[in-house]
Amino acid sequence: MNMTNKLKYIFLLLLVPALYIGCSREKFAEMNTDPDDLLSINPETEFTSALLAINNSSFEYYYDHNRAMYYWTQSFVTLNGASSTVYDGSGNLNQRYSNFYNNVGNQLVDVQKLIEKMTGEQREKYTYLHAITYIPLAYYAAYVSDVQGSIAYSQAFQARYTGLLTPAYDTQEELFSNLQVKLDSVVQVLKSTPSVEQVNLGTADVVYGGDEKKWIRAANSLRLRLAMRLLNRDADKMKTLVADILSDDGGLISSNEENWQFVGGINFASGGNYNPQSNGDVSGSKNLIDFMSATSDPRIRIFFQKSDFTKDKFDSAKAQGKLPATLTWDGQLYRGQFANPSASSVSAYSYYFSDISYSYKGVTTADRWVSNVQDRLFYNPETKAHITFPVVTYADVCFMRAELAVRGITSEDASSLYTAGIEASIKAYDEMGSNASLSDYTTLSATEIATYLSQTGVAYDAANALEQICIQEYLNCFKNQNEAWATIKRTGYPSMTSSILNRETVVVDGDTKTMPRRFIVSYPSISDLNYTNRLNAIEEMTKDAGFSTPDDITGRVWWDTAN
């Protein structure tokens, strides 16, 4: 076992509050007596391992993404129709929590400690790397807090270095404030000129190849995203932060070439857990696909496969009475599924929910009316493609800035930012589709973007600009569902009543269901070494009425206060 993997396995026992239960107090203390025992690995190597770990938790993709968020945002719907339990939570949710403490945060902190052990010129060579580590650390901490609320952060990951086995929990308010301060300070370090030449990260930095200017823009862009989380909780603080961020001369992500994303190698994401269809066939929601089809959205072929039904097949099936007599061919090649479980009880929609068996050119055929998701956009079973994992992109930045302008928080031109965001998003997904080697990939043409931008519901309309911007951000986050979900929670769009793109109301046994807003927050076991701090954190969160009870996934974390 190489040193990086050895560190991973040892940290599994050492650094995760949630896993203290399985380790006796005496053994835990014994394993933390000699921090120098493990601090001999190259910082660049450990940095690579930490960056890879951000997207290398297949259980996280299986449970948190493919069993929860995608369905809650109505980006996905089970091909056979939405389950009555679609808004229920799984006991295995929140895989990101353990991934943060086991694989991501611990290794990033270890890089910091490795560098801090150095002296003189050797340490100075790692000034930039030391600063850069705080950027993905901040991203993943906020990502965990989005579904957890309070987390151990300021005092976390210190057991091996200081003997601290009971880190206090930061409230989300404290965390977000601390992350803003730290990211700002990191940006200033990266804009400085160290006294010695910096170590060349090269391929060890699997995001930016060691380009500190791109990391500066990524950090500022992340700051902007976190600031906008405060829209409904502390608008004045958000405005102050936005002004500070937009005035920084380090800039924000300004092109797709600067996107903060990870593009996996040919063996990455090859496991079935990455496959959104690993638990059964998956489509998109009817409203989503209908909107994308009606507006000639070029991304539709990247997101979804075509329906089995061409016009010729439609005519054959209808002539044999296999489709409703009142149904007419509308030219649509992509079809979505109803997100509302109650739709399956409507007899007029029966052809949506099962195979349609008919004779086509003398051959007995069973086809589906509803499209499948493009599963190869997400996983790589033949280990020949490259799967993309976006974190913060140029399109994201454009839409955030457009939204701020429409809300009157800045004086920027919302229309041009909105248009730039759409163009960037379409081009980015075109590249993702090409890299993923989609079987029916078709190269994007320049006229497709122009056509799309002219469509009703897409062409910029000042009267509906806020909704349009948020809907486009939602579409852009198809491969980053935490942000699609956050957009709905923060802005209410796509809404249930939209005339552009609306989410369906979910009704089960006559009861209207509420979209989940976070994951279950588990009470600690009495044997947990950090029992008191974890329990105190939960009790503090429950003082906010919006949080509800820890097991209520419709409860809200601190920043989520509207819509």
XYZ file of C-alpha atoms in Angstrom, residues 8-379:
372
model
C -6.377 7.540 4.001
C -6.956 4.399 5.996
C -5.337 5.696 9.148
C -7.279 8.971 8.964
C -10.457 6.934 8.700
C -9.919 6.073 12.342
C -8.336 9.252 13.527
C -10.144 12.287 12.296
C -13.883 11.835 11.801
C -16.153 12.764 14.698
C -18.882 10.535 13.278
C -16.623 7.499 13.499
C -15.298 7.945 17.000
C -17.736 5.272 18.143
C -15.716 2.421 16.688
C -12.461 3.349 18.359
C -11.789 3.062 22.076
C -10.511 6.130 23.897
C -7.249 4.429 24.837
C -6.554 3.197 21.320
C -7.487 6.526 19.809
C -5.058 8.370 22.063
C -2.307 5.835 21.366
C -2.673 6.321 17.597
C -2.200 10.091 17.982
C 0.997 10.091 20.026
C 3.489 10.515 17.173
C 2.422 12.875 14.390
C 5.886 12.737 12.826
C 5.325 9.057 12.127
C 3.281 9.902 9.030
C 4.454 13.350 7.974
C 7.000 12.273 5.370
C 4.918 12.299 2.213
C 5.477 14.847 -0.553
C 3.003 17.785 -0.183
C 2.238 17.778 -3.923
C 1.301 14.104 -3.829
C -1.001 14.583 -0.865
C -2.571 17.605 -2.582
C -3.354 15.505 -5.651
C -4.971 12.854 -3.483
C -7.117 15.441 -1.716
C -8.354 16.997 -4.968
C -9.215 13.586 -6.395
C -11.105 12.693 -3.222
C -13.583 15.529 -3.823
C -15.197 13.498 -6.622
C -13.948 10.033 -5.771
C -16.649 8.954 -3.317
C -18.888 6.688 -5.378
C -21.288 6.195 -2.460
C -21.782 9.944 -2.342
C -22.837 9.940 -5.986
C -25.065 6.925 -5.506
C -26.910 8.163 -2.410
C -26.590 11.939 -2.190
C -26.860 12.636 -5.914
C -28.527 9.746 -7.715
C -31.005 8.800 -4.997
C -31.843 12.237 -3.599
C -30.899 15.637 -5.012
C -31.580 14.864 -8.676
C -35.107 13.747 -7.837
C -35.791 16.499 -5.341
C -34.967 19.175 -7.935
C -37.002 17.287 -10.580
C -33.975 17.051 -12.845
C -34.495 13.268 -12.765
C -37.640 11.166 -12.617
C -37.738 7.363 -12.567
C -38.563 6.175 -16.083
C -41.615 4.241 -14.891
C -42.938 7.237 -12.968
C -42.116 8.994 -9.727
C -42.284 6.881 -6.585
C -44.571 7.879 -3.731
C -41.400 8.018 -1.611
C -39.581 10.378 -3.985
C -39.243 13.053 -1.283
C -38.254 10.625 1.461
C -34.697 10.421 2.664
C -32.467 7.367 2.718
C -30.650 6.289 5.841
C -27.451 6.386 3.798
C -27.687 10.040 2.843
C -24.964 12.526 3.728
C -22.032 10.541 2.405
C -20.300 13.874 1.824
C -19.962 14.335 5.605
C -17.704 11.327 6.064
C -15.877 12.020 2.800
C -14.945 15.460 4.075
C -13.400 14.166 7.291
C -11.989 10.905 5.898
C -10.587 11.928 2.545
C -10.793 15.609 1.636
C -10.327 17.926 4.603
C -7.861 15.723 6.458
C -5.531 15.493 3.470
C -5.681 19.204 2.696
C -4.825 20.008 6.311
C -2.055 17.443 6.156
C -0.560 19.318 3.170
C -0.618 22.484 5.269
C 1.080 20.740 8.174
C 3.719 19.187 5.938
C 4.606 22.629 4.627
C 4.521 24.229 8.072
C 7.091 21.670 9.254
C 9.546 22.981 6.663
C 11.937 25.841 7.366
C 13.656 28.614 5.467
C 13.696 28.665 1.690
C 12.194 25.192 1.442
C 9.073 26.393 3.195
C 8.955 29.606 1.133
C 8.814 27.518 -2.056
C 5.434 26.222 -0.937
C 3.825 29.581 -0.102
C 1.334 29.331 -2.956
C 0.453 25.679 -2.398
C -0.130 26.305 1.296
C -2.584 29.069 0.386
C -4.289 27.141 -2.415
C -5.216 24.246 -0.121
C -7.668 26.490 1.736
C -9.761 27.001 -1.413
C -10.976 23.412 -1.957
C -11.126 23.068 1.850
C -13.538 26.004 2.010
C -15.587 24.672 -0.889
C -16.094 21.249 0.635
C -16.758 22.591 4.118
C -19.576 24.789 2.757
C -20.812 21.869 0.660
C -21.141 19.720 3.790
C -22.695 22.547 5.784
C -25.345 23.036 3.080
C -26.985 19.788 4.161
C -25.715 19.498 7.737
C -25.731 22.986 9.201
C -23.155 23.259 11.986
C -19.955 21.293 11.438
C -16.583 20.864 13.088
C -14.238 23.061 11.078
C -12.107 25.623 12.922
C -10.871 22.998 15.386
C -11.231 19.945 13.134
C -8.410 17.758 11.773
C -6.100 18.560 14.686
C -6.087 15.304 16.647
C -2.780 14.066 15.290
C -1.066 17.414 15.650
C -2.348 18.821 18.952
C -4.121 15.892 20.573
C -7.481 17.674 20.328
C -10.078 14.892 20.203
C -13.142 17.044 20.868
C -13.332 19.823 18.275
C -16.058 22.409 18.788
C -18.666 22.839 16.074
C -18.891 26.049 14.040
C -22.403 27.314 13.437
C -23.147 27.841 9.765
C -23.129 31.603 10.343
C -19.659 31.389 11.905
C -18.434 29.028 9.214
C -19.557 31.210 6.314
C -18.011 34.277 7.933
C -14.721 32.483 8.587
C -14.582 31.115 5.049
C -15.016 34.588 3.578
C -12.173 35.972 5.685
C -9.872 33.050 4.913
C -10.551 33.031 1.179
C -9.899 36.761 1.016
C -6.578 36.337 2.821
C -5.617 33.450 0.542
C -6.283 35.602 -2.512
C -3.970 38.292 -1.142
C -1.209 35.721 -0.593
C -1.583 34.390 -4.129
C -1.370 37.924 -5.531
C 1.875 38.551 -3.648
C 5.370 37.814 -4.960
C 7.252 35.329 -2.743
C 10.975 35.790 -2.225
C 11.784 32.461 -3.903
C 10.534 30.636 -6.967
C 7.485 28.539 -6.154
C 7.386 24.776 -6.526
C 5.949 23.765 -9.903
C 2.786 21.803 -9.165
C 2.204 20.820 -12.776
C 0.064 17.695 -13.032
C -0.086 17.405 -9.235
C -2.757 20.104 -9.441
C -5.489 18.243 -11.330
C -7.653 21.360 -11.525
C -5.453 24.254 -12.684
C -1.986 22.779 -13.163
C -0.598 25.078 -10.477
C -1.806 28.323 -12.089
C -2.225 30.589 -9.069
C -4.076 33.269 -11.077
C -6.822 30.781 -11.905
C -7.011 29.728 -8.278
C -7.428 33.410 -7.335
C -10.395 33.710 -9.680
C -11.825 30.440 -8.401
C -11.533 31.650 -4.800
C -13.255 34.939 -5.587
C -15.983 33.119 -7.504
C -16.548 30.780 -4.568
C -16.729 33.814 -2.282
C -19.443 35.263 -4.504
C -21.459 32.042 -4.360
C -21.213 31.881 -0.575
C -22.135 35.556 -0.277
C -25.281 34.957 -2.305
C -26.329 32.262 0.147
C -27.005 35.190 2.495
C -29.598 36.804 0.202
C -32.548 36.057 2.463
C -30.701 35.762 5.772
C -28.489 38.876 5.843
C -28.926 41.002 2.719
C -26.826 43.889 4.025
C -23.842 41.643 4.691
C -24.295 40.043 1.290
C -24.174 43.466 -0.396
C -21.002 44.400 1.484
C -19.335 41.137 0.518
C -20.419 41.413 -3.115
C -18.950 44.894 -3.415
C -15.673 43.708 -1.878
C -15.456 40.634 -4.103
C -16.277 42.390 -7.357
C -13.714 45.113 -6.636
C -10.836 42.682 -6.093
C -8.301 43.083 -8.883
C -7.638 39.346 -8.924
C -10.932 38.979 -10.768
C -13.435 36.158 -11.063
C -13.668 33.230 -13.461
C -14.015 34.940 -16.850
C -14.022 32.154 -19.449
C -14.702 28.433 -19.759
C -10.945 27.924 -19.849
C -10.891 29.088 -16.221
C -13.751 26.879 -15.016
C -13.166 25.241 -11.662
C -13.873 21.670 -12.649
C -12.257 18.277 -12.545
C -12.052 16.246 -15.737
C -11.437 12.621 -14.842
C -8.968 10.323 -16.531
C -10.112 7.308 -18.516
C -10.428 5.152 -15.387
C -12.235 7.726 -13.272
C -15.969 7.322 -12.496
C -15.981 3.848 -14.000
C -17.869 2.284 -11.083
C -21.583 1.671 -11.331
C -22.385 3.923 -8.379
C -21.737 6.932 -10.611
C -24.373 5.686 -13.042
C -27.679 7.504 -12.432
C -29.431 4.411 -13.782
C -27.729 1.979 -11.415
C -30.943 1.681 -9.431
C -33.292 1.572 -12.435
C -33.901 3.518 -15.632
C -34.079 7.292 -15.285
C -35.595 10.085 -17.352
C -35.889 13.824 -16.838
C -39.023 15.578 -15.676
C -41.657 16.206 -18.330
C -41.698 19.951 -17.741
C -37.917 20.193 -17.980
C -37.631 18.230 -21.213
C -40.677 19.895 -22.769
C -39.140 23.309 -22.086
C -35.752 22.333 -23.469
C -37.376 20.800 -26.549
C -39.712 23.744 -27.191
C -36.823 26.214 -26.977
C -34.410 24.149 -29.135
C -31.925 23.947 -26.265
C -28.742 22.301 -27.648
C -28.002 20.847 -24.195
C -30.985 18.509 -24.438
C -28.997 15.943 -26.422
C -26.184 16.113 -23.863
C -28.581 15.628 -20.935
C -30.966 13.062 -22.430
C -31.276 10.323 -25.016
C -33.963 10.466 -27.683
C -37.303 8.786 -27.145
C -37.724 5.461 -28.962
C -40.536 7.004 -30.980
C -39.880 8.595 -34.356
C -42.835 9.798 -36.424
C -42.859 6.552 -38.359
C -43.034 4.485 -35.171
C -45.629 6.844 -33.728
C -47.859 6.405 -36.787
C -47.548 2.598 -36.612
C -48.349 2.382 -32.903
C -51.243 4.805 -33.163
C -52.755 2.956 -36.139
C -52.738 -0.209 -33.995
C -54.517 1.557 -31.127
C -51.485 1.494 -28.862
C -51.488 5.266 -28.401
C -54.466 7.531 -27.637
C -56.551 8.340 -30.712
C -56.473 12.030 -29.796
C -52.663 12.142 -29.688
C -50.997 13.899 -32.622
C -47.350 13.890 -33.664
C -45.681 17.107 -32.477
C -42.179 16.505 -33.806
C -40.686 16.175 -30.329
C -37.779 13.727 -30.165
C -37.169 13.903 -26.402
C -39.841 13.067 -23.804
C -39.852 13.516 -20.045
C -41.708 11.733 -17.273
C -44.211 13.218 -14.807
C -42.548 14.198 -11.529
C -45.829 13.926 -9.640
C -46.479 10.324 -8.495
C -50.240 10.898 -8.802
C -49.957 11.253 -12.582
C -49.635 7.473 -12.896
C -53.279 7.095 -11.856
C -54.533 9.205 -14.781
C -55.657 6.805 -17.509
C -55.006 9.320 -20.292
C -51.285 9.226 -19.406
C -50.925 5.451 -19.288
C -48.576 5.317 -22.274
C -45.961 7.230 -20.223
C -45.552 4.520 -17.634
C -44.771 1.221 -19.366
C -43.511 -0.361 -22.561
C -45.689 0.190 -25.609
C -45.905 -3.110 -27.496
C -46.812 -3.005 -31.190
C -45.788 -4.355 -34.556
C -43.317 -2.248 -36.499
C -42.470 -3.303 -40.050
C -43.656 -6.790 -39.252
C -41.570 -7.114 -36.077
C -43.060 -7.192 -32.586
C -41.581 -4.175 -30.837
C -41.637 -2.765 -27.296
C -40.673 0.910 -27.091
C -40.757 3.613 -24.464
C -42.428 6.968 -24.918
C -40.134 8.520 -22.313
C -36.434 9.322 -22.864
C -33.556 8.005 -20.785
C -30.964 10.246 -19.221
C -27.548 10.288 -20.925
C -25.915 8.006 -18.383
C -22.524 8.295 -20.095
C -22.408 11.948 -19.083
C -22.011 10.710 -15.505
C -20.015 7.497 -15.570
